[in-house]
Structures are given as C-alpha cells and as structure tokens.
Tab-separated table of C-alpha atoms in Angstrom:
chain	number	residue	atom	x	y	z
A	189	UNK	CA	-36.421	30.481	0.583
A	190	UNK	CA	-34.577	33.583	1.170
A	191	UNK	CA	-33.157	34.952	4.670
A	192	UNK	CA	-36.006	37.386	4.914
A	193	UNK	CA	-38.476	34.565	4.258
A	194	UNK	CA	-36.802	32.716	6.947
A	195	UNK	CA	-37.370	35.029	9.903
A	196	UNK	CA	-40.953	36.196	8.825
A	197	UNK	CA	-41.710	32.227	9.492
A	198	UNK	CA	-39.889	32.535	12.550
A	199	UNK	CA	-41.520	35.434	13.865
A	200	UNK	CA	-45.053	33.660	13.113
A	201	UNK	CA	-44.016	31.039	15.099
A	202	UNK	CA	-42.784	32.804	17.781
A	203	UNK	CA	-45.856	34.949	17.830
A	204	UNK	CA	-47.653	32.040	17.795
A	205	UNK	CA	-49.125	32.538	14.418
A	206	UNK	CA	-47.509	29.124	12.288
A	207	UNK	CA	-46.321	26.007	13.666
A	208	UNK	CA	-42.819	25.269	13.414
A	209	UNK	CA	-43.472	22.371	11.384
A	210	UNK	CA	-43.966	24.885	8.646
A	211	UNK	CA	-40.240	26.424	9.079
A	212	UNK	CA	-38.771	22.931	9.046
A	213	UNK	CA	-40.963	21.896	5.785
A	214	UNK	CA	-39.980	25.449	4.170
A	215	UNK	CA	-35.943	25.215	4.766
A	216	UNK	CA	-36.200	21.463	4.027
A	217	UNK	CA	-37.515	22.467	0.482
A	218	UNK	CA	-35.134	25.503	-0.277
A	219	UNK	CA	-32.202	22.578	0.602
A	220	UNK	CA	-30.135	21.080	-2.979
A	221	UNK	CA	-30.445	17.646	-3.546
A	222	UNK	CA	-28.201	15.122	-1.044
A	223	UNK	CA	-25.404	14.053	-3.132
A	224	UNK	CA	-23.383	13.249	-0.161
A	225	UNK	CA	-24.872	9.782	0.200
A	226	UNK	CA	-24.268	6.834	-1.797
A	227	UNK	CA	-27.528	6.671	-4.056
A	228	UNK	CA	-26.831	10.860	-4.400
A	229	UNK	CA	-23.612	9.967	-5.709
A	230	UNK	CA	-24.886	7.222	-7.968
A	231	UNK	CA	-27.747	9.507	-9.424
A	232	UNK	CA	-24.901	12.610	-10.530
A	233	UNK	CA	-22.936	10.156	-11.839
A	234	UNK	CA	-25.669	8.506	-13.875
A	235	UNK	CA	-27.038	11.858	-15.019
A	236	UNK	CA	-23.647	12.653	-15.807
A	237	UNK	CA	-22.936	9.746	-18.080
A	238	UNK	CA	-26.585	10.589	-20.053
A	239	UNK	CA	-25.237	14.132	-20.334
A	240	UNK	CA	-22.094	12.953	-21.739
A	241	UNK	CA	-23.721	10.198	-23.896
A	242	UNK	CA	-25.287	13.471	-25.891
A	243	UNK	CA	-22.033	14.365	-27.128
A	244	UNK	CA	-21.658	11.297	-28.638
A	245	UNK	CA	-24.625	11.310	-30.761
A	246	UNK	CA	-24.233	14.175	-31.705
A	247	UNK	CA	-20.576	13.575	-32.898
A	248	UNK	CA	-21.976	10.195	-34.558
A	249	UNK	CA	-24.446	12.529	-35.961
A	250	UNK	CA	-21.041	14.289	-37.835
A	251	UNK	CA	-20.215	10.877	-39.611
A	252	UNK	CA	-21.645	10.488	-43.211
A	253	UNK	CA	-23.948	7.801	-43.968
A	254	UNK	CA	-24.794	7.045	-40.301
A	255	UNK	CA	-28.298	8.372	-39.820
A	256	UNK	CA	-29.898	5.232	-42.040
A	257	UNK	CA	-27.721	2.869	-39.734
A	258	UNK	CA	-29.117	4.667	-36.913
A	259	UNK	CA	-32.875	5.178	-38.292
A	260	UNK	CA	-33.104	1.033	-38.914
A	261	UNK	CA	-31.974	-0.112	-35.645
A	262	UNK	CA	-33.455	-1.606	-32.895
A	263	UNK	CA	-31.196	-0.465	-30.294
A	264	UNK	CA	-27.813	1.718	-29.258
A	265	UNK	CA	-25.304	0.994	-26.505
A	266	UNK	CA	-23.072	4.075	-25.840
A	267	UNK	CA	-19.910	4.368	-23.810
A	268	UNK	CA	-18.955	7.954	-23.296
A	269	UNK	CA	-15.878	7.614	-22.167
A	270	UNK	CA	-13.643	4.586	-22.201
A	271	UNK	CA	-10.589	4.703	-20.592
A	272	UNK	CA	-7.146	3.806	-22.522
A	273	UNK	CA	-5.925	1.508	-19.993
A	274	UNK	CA	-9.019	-1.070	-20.233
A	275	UNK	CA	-8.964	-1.713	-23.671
A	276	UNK	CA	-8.091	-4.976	-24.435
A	277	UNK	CA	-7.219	-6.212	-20.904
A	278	UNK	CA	-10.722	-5.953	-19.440
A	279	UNK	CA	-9.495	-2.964	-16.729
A	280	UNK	CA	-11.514	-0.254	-15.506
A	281	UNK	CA	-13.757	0.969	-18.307
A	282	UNK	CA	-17.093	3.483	-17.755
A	283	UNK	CA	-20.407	3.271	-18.160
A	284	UNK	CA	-22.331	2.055	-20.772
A	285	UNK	CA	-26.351	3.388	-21.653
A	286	UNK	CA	-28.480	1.294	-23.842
A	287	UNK	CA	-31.820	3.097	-25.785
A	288	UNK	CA	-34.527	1.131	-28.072
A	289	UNK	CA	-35.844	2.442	-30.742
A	290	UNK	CA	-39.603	2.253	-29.952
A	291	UNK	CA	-40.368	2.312	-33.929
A	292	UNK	CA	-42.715	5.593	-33.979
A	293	UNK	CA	-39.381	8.261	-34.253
A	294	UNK	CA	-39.093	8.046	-30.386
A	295	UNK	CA	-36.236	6.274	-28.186
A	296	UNK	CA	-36.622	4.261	-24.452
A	297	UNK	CA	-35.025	5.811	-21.671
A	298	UNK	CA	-31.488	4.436	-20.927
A	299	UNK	CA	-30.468	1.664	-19.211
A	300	UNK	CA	-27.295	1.732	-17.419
A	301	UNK	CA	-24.692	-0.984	-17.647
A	302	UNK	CA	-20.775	-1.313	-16.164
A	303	UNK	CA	-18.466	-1.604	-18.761
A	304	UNK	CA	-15.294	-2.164	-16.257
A	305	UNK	CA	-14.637	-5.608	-17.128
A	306	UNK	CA	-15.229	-5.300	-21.340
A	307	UNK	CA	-12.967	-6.539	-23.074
A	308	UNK	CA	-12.516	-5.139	-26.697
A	309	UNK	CA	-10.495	-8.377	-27.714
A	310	UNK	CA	-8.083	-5.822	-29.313
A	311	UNK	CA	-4.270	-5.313	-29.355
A	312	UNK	CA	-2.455	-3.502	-26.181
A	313	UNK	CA	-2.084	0.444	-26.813
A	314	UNK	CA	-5.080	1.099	-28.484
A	315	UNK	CA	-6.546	4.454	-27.296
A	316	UNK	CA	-9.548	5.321	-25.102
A	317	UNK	CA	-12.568	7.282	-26.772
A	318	UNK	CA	-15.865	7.438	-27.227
A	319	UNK	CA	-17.862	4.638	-28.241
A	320	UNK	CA	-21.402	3.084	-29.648
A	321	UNK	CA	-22.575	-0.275	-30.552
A	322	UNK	CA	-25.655	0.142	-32.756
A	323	UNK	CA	-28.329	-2.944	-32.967
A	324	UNK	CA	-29.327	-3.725	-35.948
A	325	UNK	CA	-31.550	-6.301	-34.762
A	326	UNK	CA	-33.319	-8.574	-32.116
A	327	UNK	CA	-31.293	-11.012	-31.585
A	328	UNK	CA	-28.785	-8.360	-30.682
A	329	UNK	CA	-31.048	-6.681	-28.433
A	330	UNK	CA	-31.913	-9.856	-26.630
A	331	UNK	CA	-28.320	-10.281	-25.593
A	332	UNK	CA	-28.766	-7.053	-23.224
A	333	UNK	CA	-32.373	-8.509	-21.686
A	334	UNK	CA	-31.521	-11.808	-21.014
A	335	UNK	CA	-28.434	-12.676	-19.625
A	336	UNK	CA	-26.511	-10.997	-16.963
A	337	UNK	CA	-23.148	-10.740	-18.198
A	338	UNK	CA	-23.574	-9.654	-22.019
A	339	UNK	CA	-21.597	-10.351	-24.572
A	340	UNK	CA	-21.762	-9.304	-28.283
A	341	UNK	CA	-19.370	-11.832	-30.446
A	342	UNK	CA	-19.345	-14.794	-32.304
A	343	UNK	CA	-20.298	-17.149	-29.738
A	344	UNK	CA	-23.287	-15.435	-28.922
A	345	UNK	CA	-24.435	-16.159	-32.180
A	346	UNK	CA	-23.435	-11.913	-33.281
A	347	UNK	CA	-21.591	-10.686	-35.859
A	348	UNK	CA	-20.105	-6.766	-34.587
A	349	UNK	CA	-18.427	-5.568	-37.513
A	350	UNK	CA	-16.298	-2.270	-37.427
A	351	UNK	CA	-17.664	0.858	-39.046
A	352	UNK	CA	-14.689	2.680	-39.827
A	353	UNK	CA	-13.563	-0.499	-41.897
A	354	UNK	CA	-16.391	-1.219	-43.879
A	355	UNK	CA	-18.083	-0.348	-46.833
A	356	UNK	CA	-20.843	1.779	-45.319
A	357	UNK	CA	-23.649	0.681	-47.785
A	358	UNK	CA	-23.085	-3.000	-45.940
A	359	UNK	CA	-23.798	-1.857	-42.198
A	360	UNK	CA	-26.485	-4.332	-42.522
A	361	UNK	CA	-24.240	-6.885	-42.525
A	362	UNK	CA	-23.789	-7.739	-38.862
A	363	UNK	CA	-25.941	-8.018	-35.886
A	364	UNK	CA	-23.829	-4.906	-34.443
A	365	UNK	CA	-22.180	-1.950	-36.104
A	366	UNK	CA	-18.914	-0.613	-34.191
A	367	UNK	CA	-18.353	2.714	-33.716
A	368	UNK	CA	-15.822	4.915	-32.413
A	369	UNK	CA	-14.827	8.440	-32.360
A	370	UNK	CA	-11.096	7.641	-33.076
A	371	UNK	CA	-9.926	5.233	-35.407
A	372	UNK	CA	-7.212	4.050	-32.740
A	373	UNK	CA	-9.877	2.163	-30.501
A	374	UNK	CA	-10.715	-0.942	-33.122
A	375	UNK	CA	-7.400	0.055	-34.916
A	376	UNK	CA	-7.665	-2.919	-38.352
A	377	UNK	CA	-9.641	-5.085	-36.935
A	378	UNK	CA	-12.899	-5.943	-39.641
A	379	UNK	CA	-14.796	-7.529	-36.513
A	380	UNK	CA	-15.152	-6.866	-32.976
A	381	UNK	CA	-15.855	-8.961	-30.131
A	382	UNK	CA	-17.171	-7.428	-26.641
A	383	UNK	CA	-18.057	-9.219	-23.236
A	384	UNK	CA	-18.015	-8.780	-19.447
A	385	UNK	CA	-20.868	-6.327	-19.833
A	386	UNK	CA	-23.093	-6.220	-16.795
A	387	UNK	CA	-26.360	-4.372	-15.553
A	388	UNK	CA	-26.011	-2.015	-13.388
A	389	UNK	CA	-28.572	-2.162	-10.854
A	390	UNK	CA	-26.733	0.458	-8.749
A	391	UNK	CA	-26.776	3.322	-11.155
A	392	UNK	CA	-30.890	2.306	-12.639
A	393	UNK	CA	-32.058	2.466	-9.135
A	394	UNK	CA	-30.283	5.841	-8.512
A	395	UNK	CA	-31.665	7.432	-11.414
A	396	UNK	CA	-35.383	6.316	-11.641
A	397	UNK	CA	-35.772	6.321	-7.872
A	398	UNK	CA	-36.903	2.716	-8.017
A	399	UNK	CA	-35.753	-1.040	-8.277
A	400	UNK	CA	-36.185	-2.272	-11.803
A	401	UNK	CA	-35.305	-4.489	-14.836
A	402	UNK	CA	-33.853	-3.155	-17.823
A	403	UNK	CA	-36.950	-4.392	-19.507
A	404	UNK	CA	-39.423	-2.627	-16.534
A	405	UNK	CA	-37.028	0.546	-17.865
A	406	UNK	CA	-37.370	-0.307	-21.722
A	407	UNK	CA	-41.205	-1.052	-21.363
A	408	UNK	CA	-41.634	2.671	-20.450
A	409	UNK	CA	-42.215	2.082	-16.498
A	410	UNK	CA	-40.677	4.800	-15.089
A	411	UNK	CA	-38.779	7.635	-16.758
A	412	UNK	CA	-36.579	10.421	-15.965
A	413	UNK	CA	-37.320	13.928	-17.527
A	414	UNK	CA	-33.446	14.654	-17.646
A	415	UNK	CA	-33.337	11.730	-20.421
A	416	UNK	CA	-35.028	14.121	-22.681
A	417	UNK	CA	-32.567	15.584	-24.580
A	418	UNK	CA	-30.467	12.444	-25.206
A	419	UNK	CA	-33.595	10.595	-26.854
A	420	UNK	CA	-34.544	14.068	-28.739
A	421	UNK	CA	-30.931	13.672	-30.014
A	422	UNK	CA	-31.093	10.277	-31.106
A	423	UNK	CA	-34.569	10.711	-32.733
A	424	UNK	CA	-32.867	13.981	-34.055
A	425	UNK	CA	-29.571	11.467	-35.405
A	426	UNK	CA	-31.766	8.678	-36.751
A	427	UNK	CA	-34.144	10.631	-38.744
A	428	UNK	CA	-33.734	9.591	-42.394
C-alpha cells in the first residue's frame, strides 16, 4: 500500500467512515516477511539452500552419462555447498536436501538435513564443493527415514561408490553413486563412506510452516511452491 493509500484510510477513519482496524490490517499486509526472528531466519536460509541446490542439478545435468543414473533412482541427497574445512574431520559442513523420485517423471519436495558433523572418511586437504549422493535404491532410501543419525557406508549394509572413478555404465553397482563437482572432494578413493547426517527439524518446520517427518514431507503433506523449480530441474535432469 502506497503513501497516498495510507492517508485516504486515515482520513476515512478520521471522518468516521472505516474503522481503524482496516488501516492496521492494510499496513500489516503491505509489510515484507519477518526475517528478523529465528524461524524467519531459518525459512531464508532454507529457501536459500533449495535455490542453491538448483545449481547443482543443473551442473550434474553438464556431466555425460548422468541423466540414466538420475532417471533410475529412487532418491537424491544434495549438499550445495560444503565447506573445505569439514571434510574429513566431521567440522562445520551445510545443508543437505533429500528429493524422491515419485516414479511418474515428478520429484517430492525436499527434506532438509544438517550435514555439520559428516564425515567424508577422506584424507585432510581435500577441497570443499558441491555435492550429491544419488539412491539407487530402497534400502538406501530407508537409511534417511528411519534412523536419526544417517549414515551411508558399509556398515549400514551400502555400498557409495565414487562417480568420477568408475566406469559409468556400472553406476548400478552400489546402493549410492558419489558425486561431486570437483574431483578434489573424493580425490582416489573407489568408495565413499558418509555419517553424522541428521534431520533437521529446525529448517523443515521453517519452510513448510508446520511440524513434520521427513516421511509426512515425502508423502506429499505439505509443500512449498518455491520448491518448484528445483523438482522441474530434476525431472528436467532425469529425463532419459
């Protein structure tokens, strides 16, 4: 509502024409949204991180023979950012946004995990960068829905083998395909092994207004309209 706006209400009220209920309604709704508080803070950061995860489909999307990895899985788990120092030694990492595949050419909405404890199990010095663990299957799924702390390795019962080390017709191979946007993050290693993953409970309620699961969020309870264009992308990035 514009300044003009404003003191035409005014004068109504004064004239005794409107109630001032109406002004207070009127500037109320011409006010941005709060992110002063805590949950305003958690909801920009959470769209934030969905804005960001776009860019990394779509720079997946750049890497040859990915889009039948992507078309066949059950699931995605993208970091947007990880941050050079917690590689390895479980520091401060980001967060991390996990989409299902809902089978009919259409993703979930995300759910948002904390990565700041993950550990990479990698050598010291490897870089920071963007990254994507794509789920080849339910088993590897089932390690996000039902424990707290998730972990994707070999004593989970999961195989995560490293994209930019393997033969790319064998991304079936493992329960969880690796990826990265630089080669430095998984540096040699054929096989990965993640933990200390946790849901964030923080950054879901933020963004869908409400306290859920990640399965509540998976099962298509709520949704947020400003996940749109990150499942159009990944529909976009998966279609064979």
């Amino acid at each position: 509502m514009n300044n003009r706006h404003a003191k035409a209400l005014r004068w109504l009220v004064t004239a005794g024409l409107a109630g001032p209920a109406l002004v207070v309604a009127q500037d109320q709704s011409a006010r941005p949204a709060d992110t002063t508080s805590s949950a305003g803070r958690q909801a920009a950061a959470a769209e934030r991180h969905v804005m960001q995860a776009v860019e990394v489909v779509h720079r997946m999307e750049m890497d040859a023979g990915i889009r039948p990895v992507l078309a066949q899985a059950q699931g995605v788990f993208i970091v947007p950012k990880y941050a050079r120092a917690a590689i390895g030694i479980g520091g401060a990492g980001g967060a991390g946004l996990l989409l299902l595949n809902k089978g009919d050419g259409q993703w979930s909405d995300p759910v948002f995990y904390n990565t700041g404890g993950v550990s990479l199990g990698l050598q010291l010095g490897a870089q920071g960068g963007m990254l994507a663990f794509i789920l080849n299957n339910q088993k590897a799924v089932d390690a996000f829905l039902k424990k707290t702390s998730v972990s994707l390795n070999a004593k989970a019962g999961l195989t995560v083998v490293n994209w930019n080390r393997m033969a790319q017709g064998t991304a079936g191979a493992g329960d969880v395909v690796a990826w990265s946007d630089s080669r430095g993050v998984f540096g040699d290693a054929a096989t990965i092994e993640v933990s200390g993953v946790r849901y964030s409970q923080n950054l879901n309620n933020a963004y869908y207004h409400r306290t859920l699961s990640a399965s509540d969020i998976l099962a298509g309870k709520t949704s947020n309209p400003q996940a749109n264009l990150l499942t159009q992308s990944l529909a976009s990035a998966a279609r064979p």
